Coordinates of C-alpha atoms in Angstrom, one line a residue:
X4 CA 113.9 82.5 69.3
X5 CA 115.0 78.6 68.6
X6 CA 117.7 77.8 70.8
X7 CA 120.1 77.4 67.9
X8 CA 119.9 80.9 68.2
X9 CA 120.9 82.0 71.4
X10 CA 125.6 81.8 70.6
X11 CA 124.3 84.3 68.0
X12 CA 122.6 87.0 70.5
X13 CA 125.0 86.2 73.7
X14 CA 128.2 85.1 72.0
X15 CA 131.3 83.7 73.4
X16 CA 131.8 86.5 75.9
X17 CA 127.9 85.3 77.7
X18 CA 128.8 81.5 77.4
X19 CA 132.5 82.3 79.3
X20 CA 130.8 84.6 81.9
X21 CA 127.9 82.3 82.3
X22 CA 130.5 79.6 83.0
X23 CA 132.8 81.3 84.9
X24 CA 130.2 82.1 87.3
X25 CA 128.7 78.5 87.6
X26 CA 132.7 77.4 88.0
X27 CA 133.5 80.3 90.6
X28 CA 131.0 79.0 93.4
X29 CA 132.0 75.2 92.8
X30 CA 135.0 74.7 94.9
X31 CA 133.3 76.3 98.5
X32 CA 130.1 74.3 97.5
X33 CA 129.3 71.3 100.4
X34 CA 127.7 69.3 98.1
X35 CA 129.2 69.8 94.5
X36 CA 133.1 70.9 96.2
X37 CA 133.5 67.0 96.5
X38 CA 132.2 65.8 93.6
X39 CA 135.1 68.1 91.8
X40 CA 138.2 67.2 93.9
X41 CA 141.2 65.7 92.1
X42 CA 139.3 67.3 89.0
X43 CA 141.0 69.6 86.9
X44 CA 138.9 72.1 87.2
X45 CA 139.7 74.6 84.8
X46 CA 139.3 72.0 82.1
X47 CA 135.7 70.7 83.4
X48 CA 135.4 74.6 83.0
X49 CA 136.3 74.1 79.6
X50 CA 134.4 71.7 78.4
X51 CA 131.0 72.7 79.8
X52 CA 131.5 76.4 78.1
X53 CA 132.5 75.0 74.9
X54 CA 129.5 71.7 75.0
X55 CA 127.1 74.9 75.8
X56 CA 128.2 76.9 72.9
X57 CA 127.7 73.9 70.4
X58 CA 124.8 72.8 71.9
X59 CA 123.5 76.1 71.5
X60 CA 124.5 77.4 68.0
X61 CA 127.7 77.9 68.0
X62 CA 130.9 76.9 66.8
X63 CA 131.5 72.3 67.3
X64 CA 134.6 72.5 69.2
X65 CA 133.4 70.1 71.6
X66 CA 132.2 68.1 69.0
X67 CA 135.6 68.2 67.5
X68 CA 138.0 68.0 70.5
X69 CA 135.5 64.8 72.4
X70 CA 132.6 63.6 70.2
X71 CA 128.8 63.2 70.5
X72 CA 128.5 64.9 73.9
X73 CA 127.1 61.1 75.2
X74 CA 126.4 63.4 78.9
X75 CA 124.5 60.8 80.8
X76 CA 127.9 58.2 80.2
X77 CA 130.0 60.9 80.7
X78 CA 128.7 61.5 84.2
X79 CA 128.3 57.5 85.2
X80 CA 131.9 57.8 87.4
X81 CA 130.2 60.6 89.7
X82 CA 127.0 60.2 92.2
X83 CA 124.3 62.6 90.8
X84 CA 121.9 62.7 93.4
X85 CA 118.7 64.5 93.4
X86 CA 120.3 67.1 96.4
X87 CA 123.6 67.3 93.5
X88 CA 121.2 68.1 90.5
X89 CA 119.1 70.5 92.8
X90 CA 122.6 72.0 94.2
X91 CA 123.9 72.3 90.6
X92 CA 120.8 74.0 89.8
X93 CA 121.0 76.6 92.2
X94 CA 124.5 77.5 91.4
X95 CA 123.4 77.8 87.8
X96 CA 120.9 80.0 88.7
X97 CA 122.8 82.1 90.9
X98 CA 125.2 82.4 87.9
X99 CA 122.1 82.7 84.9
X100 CA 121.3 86.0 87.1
X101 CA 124.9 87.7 87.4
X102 CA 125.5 87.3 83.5
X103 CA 123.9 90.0 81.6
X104 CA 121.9 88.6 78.9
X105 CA 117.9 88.9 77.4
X106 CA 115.3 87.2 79.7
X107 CA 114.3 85.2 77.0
X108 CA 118.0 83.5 76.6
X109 CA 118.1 83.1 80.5
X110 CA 115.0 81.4 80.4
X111 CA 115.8 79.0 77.5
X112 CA 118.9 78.2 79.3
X113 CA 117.3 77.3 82.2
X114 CA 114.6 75.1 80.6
X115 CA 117.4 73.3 79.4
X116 CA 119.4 72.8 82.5
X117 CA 116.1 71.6 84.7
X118 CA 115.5 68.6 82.3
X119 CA 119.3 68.0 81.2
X120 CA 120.3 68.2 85.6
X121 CA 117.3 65.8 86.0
X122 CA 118.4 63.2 83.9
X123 CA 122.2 63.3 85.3
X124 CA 120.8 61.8 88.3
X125 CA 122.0 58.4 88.8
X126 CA 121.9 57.6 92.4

């Protein structure tokens, strides 16, 4: 399976639940809660399900709505430590395994989120 593959076998519904879940966990987090405060959360929300969904085959609506995704500038404003990236990780992870989807999405996704979450660190 290519990874422009994977909005075609999981649609919107696994992107949204995916998302939902990672979101859910974010505001009790210790580490991450902070980084999110004064945020509008439901639109970070947002905007991570729909870059995930272009970024993996489906429809450009982030494209549209914000341009070239440009993630390492659009995280600059917020310290991305290594504890952050490996916190972000986990919550991902913990999320990847409550959304029903094939193993060999889940493990596509996740090869993406180690190396994208390692190179949002900028502190």
């Amino acid at each position: 399976m290519k990874e422009q593959e994977v909005y075609s076998v999981i649609g919107e519904s696994g992107f949204e639940q995916l998302v939902a879940g990672f979101y859910r966990q974010v505001p009790s987090d210790d580490i991450l809660g902070p980084l999110y405060r004064g945020i509008d959360l439901a639109g970070a929300e947002q905007r991570l399900r729909e870059f995930l969904i272009f970024r993996f085959g489906g429809p450009e609506r982030y494209i549209d709505a914000r341009g070239h995704p440009r993630l390492r500038m659009r995280h600059a404003p917020f310290a991305v430590t290594e504890a952050a990236r490996n916190r972000w990780l986990r919550l991902m992870a913990t999320a990847l395994a409550e959304t029903e989807m094939p193993v060999e999405v889940k493990e596509m996704l996740w090869t993406y989120f180690e190396s994208t979450a390692t190179a949002m660190i900028n502190a």
